[in-house]
Amino acid sequence: MGHSIVEDDLKKQLVAMLPVESNVTKITYEGPFLVVYSKNPKVLMEDGEIVKNLARMLRKRILIKSDHDIRMPKDEAEKIIREIVPTDAEITAIAFDDDMGDIVIEAKKPGIVIGKNGSTLRELVKAVFWRPTVVRTPPLTSSLIQNIRRILQQHSATRQAALLNIGQRIHRRLISQTGGWLRLTALGGFREVGRTCLLLETHESKVMIDCGVNVGSSSPTHMFPRLDLPEFELQELDAVIITHAHLDHSGFAPFLYKYGYRGPLYCTEPTRNLMTLLQIDYLEVANREGKLSPYSFRNIQEELIHTIPLKYGEVTDIDPDMRLTYHNAGHILGSAIVHLHLGEGVYNIAFAHDFKYAKSRLLDPATSRFPRIETLIMESTYGGPRDIVASRKESERQIVKIINETINRRGKVLIPVLSVGRAQELMIVLDELTRRKLIPEIPIYLDGMIGEATAIHTCHPEYLSANLRERIFHAHENPFLSEWFTQVENQNTRDEIAESGSCVIMATSGMLAGGPSVEHFRLLAPNEKNSIIFVSYQADRTLGRRIQNGAKEIQMVGPTKKTQLVRVNMDIHTSDGFSGHSDRRQLLNYLRRISPKPEKVVLIHGEESKMLALANTIRRSLRAETLTPQNLETIRMR
Ligand code: ZN
């Protein structure tokens, strides 16, 4: 071909450092990874130090793969794998990726496939010459994850080509070696909640952090991030970095692919899966309700092909002058605080968009220790002076009281929830309350994408709290599988539930902005025996907020498309204690304990009055420079 995939001098350097007998046939990029294909990978695998030293010297992440010609034929390889791995590992599936040379082994006991210190896995590689990844067979099957795997498999060649392009771009030469400037532009989610989006630019590169939609809004000027800035050029974007799956952080990302962006999207693996689920649901709800949808299913698929999942703590080059590391944010499964290291340690920024600085049942608290940090971008959702939420214990007592009172008068309890996050937290709580007989054994219905989202949770147990992991793996007590939960399938079931006895209904969406919760509300609202409990943030102008504020009559459209006036006679309650956000106290605690201390704090993700109030307190009591930019403003950091 004449031209080399990896720059010639880097290639020479690499080959010179590898033993001759490793017989390297190709050196290429797969996104941020430098991949070395070898006809004798045993040499490199037996002496792990060679590769480690190489990675250290080149400051790149390196993967060793076997040359295509020496990989064992698939059926033979599958046979050998089943022979080598002890049967009590209970392998449930083995899938091959021809283009990438990868195999995914799904087993009920992945630890046994891996073996002590990875011994079984190493033995496997040397026997079959494929690169194995071991995943746990989830107790609930997620059809979405199966579909994602199928799509990635089908488009493996396209993905490989895309990853090569991405890799070449990441490892391009710096334009100038001297440190330049650094600017952050607010594209959405400033002095408001929804459509979070930021653009970070240096003299070398441009990255976007989060790309959300405001699902509560119906006005086109407030729904989407402001990508209409003259300095925003889609083709110049090096990377899109997503903090977590909620639509107000990820919902607009497929739009970038619709308009020709073909660069990488970084996120954790649970975020990839949950984000895809929520984006698909967003399109389905929009189609069903005749609303504007800014992109199509095809664009979601394109996004998926370009998504590069990263684990917490992995330091990854994303362009010539930025390194990205994800840290636990404690907000929802796979949620992350994004840490960016710019230049050679010149500047460090952490983005704590949505985070919980307290333990929840589902997750461990957000990380507060970073290697370095100059600026912290922090949410302010509950930053107002009155936003001290009840403790988890008090909130649980409150829920017990509401549920029991409602059941005593033969009513039903509706809890509108986000399908990802609060739904699972509440499932763990309701399961425990039932087990401890604090509430009677009544049916708990789940409506919307909750079932699928829960299945995805069971696929990534390593991201759950230490406590919950302990219960699931050692006490064999998985609250998500409890018998009291029933998934609602269709409208008939909703009508039947409305006619039947006492129950709890958890339904999406959390702000009554479309989805089945609206339908349950329409059916249950007129009866004063029923109760509704709001457990998540209700954005301005949403139906949820109006009801929370005491609206007594609501114009609604029923399933037959007829408009009707619904009287709200049911009991209205709010319980913020289950929130995945840090409340005012936790936000301030975080700033006190974060290490090292940032010089500058920039507030995001909060209503204007709360943001300004929190900024005042931070300036006064913590003496930190605190900024509250508006959308479309740019801050210069260096
Ligand atoms: Zn969120």
Coordinates of C-alpha atoms in Angstrom, one line a residue, residues 213-531:
V213 CA -32.1 17.6 25.3
N214 CA -34.5 19.4 27.6
V215 CA -37.3 16.8 27.6
G216 CA -39.6 19.0 29.8
S217 CA -39.6 21.8 27.2
S218 CA -41.7 22.1 24.1
S219 CA -40.2 25.2 22.7
P220 CA -37.5 24.6 20.0
T221 CA -35.3 27.4 21.3
H222 CA -35.1 25.8 24.8
M223 CA -35.1 22.1 23.8
F224 CA -31.7 21.7 22.3
P225 CA -28.1 22.9 22.9
R226 CA -27.0 26.1 21.1
L227 CA -25.0 24.5 18.3
D228 CA -25.8 27.5 16.1
L229 CA -22.7 29.4 17.3
P230 CA -20.5 30.6 14.5
E231 CA -17.4 29.1 16.1
F232 CA -19.0 25.7 16.5
E233 CA -17.8 23.5 13.6
L234 CA -18.9 19.9 13.7
Q235 CA -16.1 18.7 11.5
E236 CA -13.5 20.1 13.9
L237 CA -14.8 18.3 16.9
D238 CA -12.3 15.8 18.3
A239 CA -14.5 14.0 20.7
V240 CA -17.8 13.9 22.5
I241 CA -17.6 12.9 26.2
I242 CA -20.8 11.8 27.9
T243 CA -21.1 11.9 31.7
H244 CA -24.2 9.7 32.1
A245 CA -27.2 8.3 30.3
H246 CA -30.0 10.7 31.3
L247 CA -31.4 12.4 28.2
D248 CA -30.6 15.9 29.5
H249 CA -26.9 14.8 29.1
S250 CA -26.9 12.4 26.2
G251 CA -30.2 12.8 24.3
F252 CA -29.0 15.1 21.6
A253 CA -25.8 13.2 20.7
P254 CA -27.2 11.2 17.8
F255 CA -28.1 14.5 16.1
L256 CA -24.3 15.1 15.7
Y257 CA -24.1 11.9 13.7
K258 CA -27.1 12.9 11.6
Y259 CA -25.1 15.9 10.5
G260 CA -22.0 14.0 9.6
Y261 CA -19.9 13.8 12.8
R262 CA -17.9 10.6 12.6
G263 CA -15.6 11.1 15.6
P264 CA -15.7 9.1 18.9
L265 CA -18.2 9.3 21.7
Y266 CA -16.7 8.3 25.1
C267 CA -18.7 6.9 28.0
T268 CA -18.7 4.0 30.4
E269 CA -20.2 0.7 29.2
P270 CA -23.4 1.0 31.3
T271 CA -23.8 4.5 30.1
R272 CA -23.6 3.3 26.5
N273 CA -26.3 0.7 27.1
L274 CA -28.6 2.9 29.1
M275 CA -28.2 5.9 26.8
T276 CA -29.1 3.8 23.8
L277 CA -32.2 2.6 25.6
L278 CA -33.3 6.1 26.6
Q279 CA -32.6 7.5 23.1
I280 CA -34.7 4.8 21.5
D281 CA -37.5 5.4 24.0
Y282 CA -37.2 9.2 23.4
L283 CA -37.8 8.6 19.6
E284 CA -40.6 6.1 20.3
V285 CA -42.4 8.5 22.7
A286 CA -42.0 11.4 20.3
N287 CA -43.3 9.4 17.3
R288 CA -46.3 8.1 19.4
E289 CA -47.2 11.6 20.6
G290 CA -46.6 13.2 17.2
K291 CA -43.8 15.4 18.6
L292 CA -40.7 16.6 16.7
S293 CA -37.8 14.1 16.7
P294 CA -34.5 15.6 15.9
Y295 CA -32.9 12.4 14.6
S296 CA -33.7 8.8 13.6
F297 CA -32.9 5.3 14.8
R298 CA -30.2 5.1 12.1
N299 CA -28.4 8.0 13.7
I300 CA -28.4 6.1 17.1
Q301 CA -26.9 3.2 15.3
E302 CA -24.2 5.4 13.8
E303 CA -23.5 6.8 17.3
L304 CA -23.2 3.2 18.7
I305 CA -20.6 2.2 16.1
H306 CA -18.5 5.2 17.1
T307 CA -18.9 4.8 20.9
I308 CA -15.7 3.8 22.8
P309 CA -16.6 2.5 26.3
L310 CA -14.0 3.3 29.1
K311 CA -13.9 2.0 32.7
Y312 CA -13.5 4.2 35.8
G313 CA -9.9 5.1 36.4
E314 CA -8.5 4.3 32.9
V315 CA -6.4 7.3 31.7
T316 CA -7.0 7.7 27.9
D317 CA -5.6 10.0 25.3
I318 CA -8.4 11.6 23.4
D319 CA -6.5 14.1 21.3
P320 CA -2.9 15.4 21.1
D321 CA -3.3 17.5 24.3
M322 CA -6.0 16.0 26.4
R323 CA -6.3 12.9 28.7
L324 CA -9.6 11.7 29.9
T325 CA -10.4 9.7 33.1
Y326 CA -13.8 8.7 34.3
H327 CA -14.5 8.6 38.1
N328 CA -17.7 7.3 39.9
A329 CA -20.3 10.0 40.3
G330 CA -22.8 8.0 42.5
H331 CA -25.7 9.4 40.5
I332 CA -26.9 6.5 38.3
L333 CA -25.4 3.3 37.0
G334 CA -22.2 4.1 35.1
S335 CA -22.4 7.8 35.8
A336 CA -19.1 9.6 35.9
I337 CA -17.2 12.7 36.9
V338 CA -15.1 13.5 33.9
H339 CA -11.5 14.5 34.6
L340 CA -9.5 16.1 31.8
H341 CA -5.8 16.6 32.0
L342 CA -4.7 19.2 29.5
G343 CA -1.2 19.5 28.0
E344 CA 1.7 18.2 30.0
G345 CA -0.1 18.7 33.3
V346 CA -0.7 22.3 32.5
Y347 CA -4.4 22.4 33.5
N348 CA -6.9 20.0 35.0
I349 CA -10.7 20.2 34.9
A350 CA -13.3 18.0 36.5
F351 CA -16.9 18.0 35.4
A352 CA -19.3 16.9 38.2
H353 CA -22.5 17.4 36.2
D354 CA -24.9 15.2 38.1
F355 CA -23.4 13.5 41.2
K356 CA -24.4 12.3 44.6
Y357 CA -22.0 12.9 47.5
A358 CA -23.6 10.4 49.8
K359 CA -24.2 6.7 49.8
S360 CA -27.4 5.4 48.1
R361 CA -28.7 1.9 48.2
L362 CA -27.7 1.5 44.5
L363 CA -24.3 3.2 44.4
D364 CA -21.3 4.3 46.3
P365 CA -20.7 8.1 46.8
A366 CA -19.0 10.2 44.2
T367 CA -15.2 10.3 44.1
S368 CA -13.7 13.4 45.7
R369 CA -10.0 12.7 45.1
F370 CA -8.2 13.7 41.9
P371 CA -4.5 13.8 40.9
R372 CA -4.8 17.5 40.1
I373 CA -7.7 19.9 39.6
E374 CA -7.7 23.6 38.7
T375 CA -11.3 24.1 37.8
L376 CA -14.4 22.2 38.9
I377 CA -17.7 22.4 36.9
M378 CA -20.4 21.5 39.4
E379 CA -24.2 20.9 39.3
S380 CA -26.5 23.1 41.4
T381 CA -29.8 21.4 41.0
Y382 CA -30.5 21.5 44.7
G383 CA -28.3 24.5 45.4
G384 CA -31.1 26.8 46.8
P385 CA -31.1 27.8 50.4
R386 CA -34.1 25.6 51.1
D387 CA -32.8 22.6 49.2
I388 CA -31.8 20.5 52.3
V389 CA -33.5 17.2 51.5
A390 CA -34.7 14.7 54.1
S391 CA -32.4 11.9 55.0
R392 CA -32.9 8.5 53.3
K393 CA -34.3 7.1 56.6
E394 CA -36.8 9.9 57.0
S395 CA -37.8 9.6 53.4
E396 CA -38.4 5.9 53.8
R397 CA -40.5 6.5 56.9
Q398 CA -42.5 9.0 54.9
I399 CA -43.1 6.5 52.0
V400 CA -44.2 3.8 54.5
K401 CA -46.7 6.2 56.0
I402 CA -48.1 7.4 52.6
I403 CA -48.4 3.8 51.2
N404 CA -50.1 2.4 54.4
E405 CA -52.6 5.3 54.6
T406 CA -53.5 5.0 50.9
I407 CA -53.9 1.2 51.3
N408 CA -56.1 1.7 54.4
R409 CA -58.5 3.8 52.4
R410 CA -58.3 1.3 49.5
G411 CA -56.4 3.7 47.2
K412 CA -53.5 3.3 44.8
V413 CA -50.0 4.9 44.9
L414 CA -48.5 6.3 41.7
I415 CA -44.7 7.1 41.7
P416 CA -43.6 8.8 38.5
V417 CA -39.9 7.8 38.1
L418 CA -37.1 8.2 35.6
S419 CA -36.6 4.7 34.2
V420 CA -32.9 4.8 35.0
G421 CA -31.8 5.6 38.5
R422 CA -34.7 6.4 40.9
A423 CA -36.7 3.5 39.6
Q424 CA -34.0 1.0 40.7
E425 CA -33.3 2.8 44.0
L426 CA -37.1 2.7 44.8
M427 CA -37.3 -0.9 43.8
I428 CA -34.6 -1.8 46.4
V429 CA -36.4 0.3 49.0
L430 CA -39.9 -1.1 48.3
D431 CA -38.5 -4.7 48.2
E432 CA -36.9 -4.2 51.6
L433 CA -40.0 -2.5 53.1
T434 CA -42.1 -5.5 51.9
R435 CA -39.6 -8.1 53.2
R436 CA -39.6 -6.3 56.6
K437 CA -43.4 -6.2 56.6
L438 CA -43.4 -2.4 57.0
I439 CA -45.8 -2.3 54.1
P440 CA -48.2 -5.2 53.1
E441 CA -47.5 -7.5 50.2
I442 CA -49.3 -5.7 47.4
P443 CA -48.6 -5.8 43.7
I444 CA -45.9 -3.3 42.6
Y445 CA -46.3 -2.5 38.9
L446 CA -43.5 -1.2 36.7
D447 CA -44.5 0.6 33.6
G448 CA -42.3 2.0 30.8
M449 CA -38.7 1.1 30.2
I450 CA -38.0 0.2 33.9
G451 CA -37.9 -3.6 33.2
E452 CA -35.3 -3.2 30.5
A453 CA -33.3 -0.6 32.4
T454 CA -33.3 -3.0 35.5
A455 CA -32.0 -5.9 33.3
I456 CA -29.1 -3.6 32.2
H457 CA -28.4 -3.0 35.9
T458 CA -28.0 -6.7 36.5
C459 CA -25.6 -6.9 33.6
H460 CA -23.1 -4.5 35.2
P461 CA -23.0 -5.5 38.9
E462 CA -19.4 -4.3 39.2
Y463 CA -20.8 -0.7 39.0
L464 CA -23.3 -1.2 41.9
S465 CA -22.6 -0.3 45.5
A466 CA -20.3 -2.6 47.5
N467 CA -23.2 -3.3 49.8
L468 CA -25.6 -4.3 47.0
R469 CA -22.9 -6.4 45.3
E470 CA -22.4 -8.3 48.5
R471 CA -26.1 -9.0 48.8
I472 CA -26.4 -10.2 45.2
F473 CA -23.2 -12.4 45.1
H474 CA -22.8 -13.7 48.6
A475 CA -26.2 -13.6 50.1
H476 CA -27.8 -14.6 46.8
E477 CA -30.5 -12.0 47.5
N478 CA -31.2 -9.9 44.3
P479 CA -33.9 -7.3 45.1
F480 CA -34.5 -6.7 41.4
L481 CA -35.8 -10.2 41.0
S482 CA -38.4 -10.0 43.8
E483 CA -41.8 -11.6 43.2
W484 CA -43.8 -8.4 44.1
F485 CA -42.7 -6.7 40.9
T486 CA -44.8 -7.0 37.7
Q487 CA -44.0 -5.3 34.4
V488 CA -47.0 -3.7 32.7
E489 CA -47.3 -4.7 29.1
N490 CA -50.1 -2.5 27.5
Q491 CA -53.0 -0.1 27.8
N492 CA -55.5 -2.9 28.7
T493 CA -53.4 -3.7 31.8
R494 CA -53.4 -0.1 32.7
D495 CA -57.2 0.0 32.6
E496 CA -57.3 -3.2 34.6
I497 CA -55.0 -1.8 37.3
A498 CA -57.1 1.3 37.6
E499 CA -60.2 -1.0 38.2
S500 CA -58.4 -3.4 40.6
G501 CA -57.4 -3.1 44.3
S502 CA -54.6 -1.4 46.1
C503 CA -51.2 -1.3 44.5
V504 CA -48.1 0.8 43.9
I505 CA -47.4 1.9 40.3
M506 CA -43.9 3.0 39.3
A507 CA -44.1 4.6 35.8
T508 CA -42.0 6.7 33.5
S509 CA -41.5 9.6 32.9
G510 CA -40.5 11.1 36.2
M511 CA -41.8 14.6 35.4
L512 CA -45.1 13.4 33.7
A513 CA -43.6 14.7 30.5
G514 CA -45.1 11.9 28.3
G515 CA -44.9 8.2 28.8
P516 CA -47.2 5.8 30.8
S517 CA -47.0 7.8 34.1
V518 CA -49.2 10.4 32.4
E519 CA -51.8 7.8 31.5
H520 CA -51.9 6.4 35.1
F521 CA -52.2 9.9 36.4
R522 CA -55.2 10.5 34.1
L523 CA -56.9 7.4 35.4
L524 CA -56.0 7.9 39.1
A525 CA -56.1 11.6 39.6
P526 CA -59.9 12.1 40.1
N527 CA -60.2 9.7 43.0
E528 CA -59.3 11.2 46.4
K529 CA -58.4 7.8 47.8
N530 CA -55.3 7.7 45.6
S531 CA -51.9 9.2 46.1

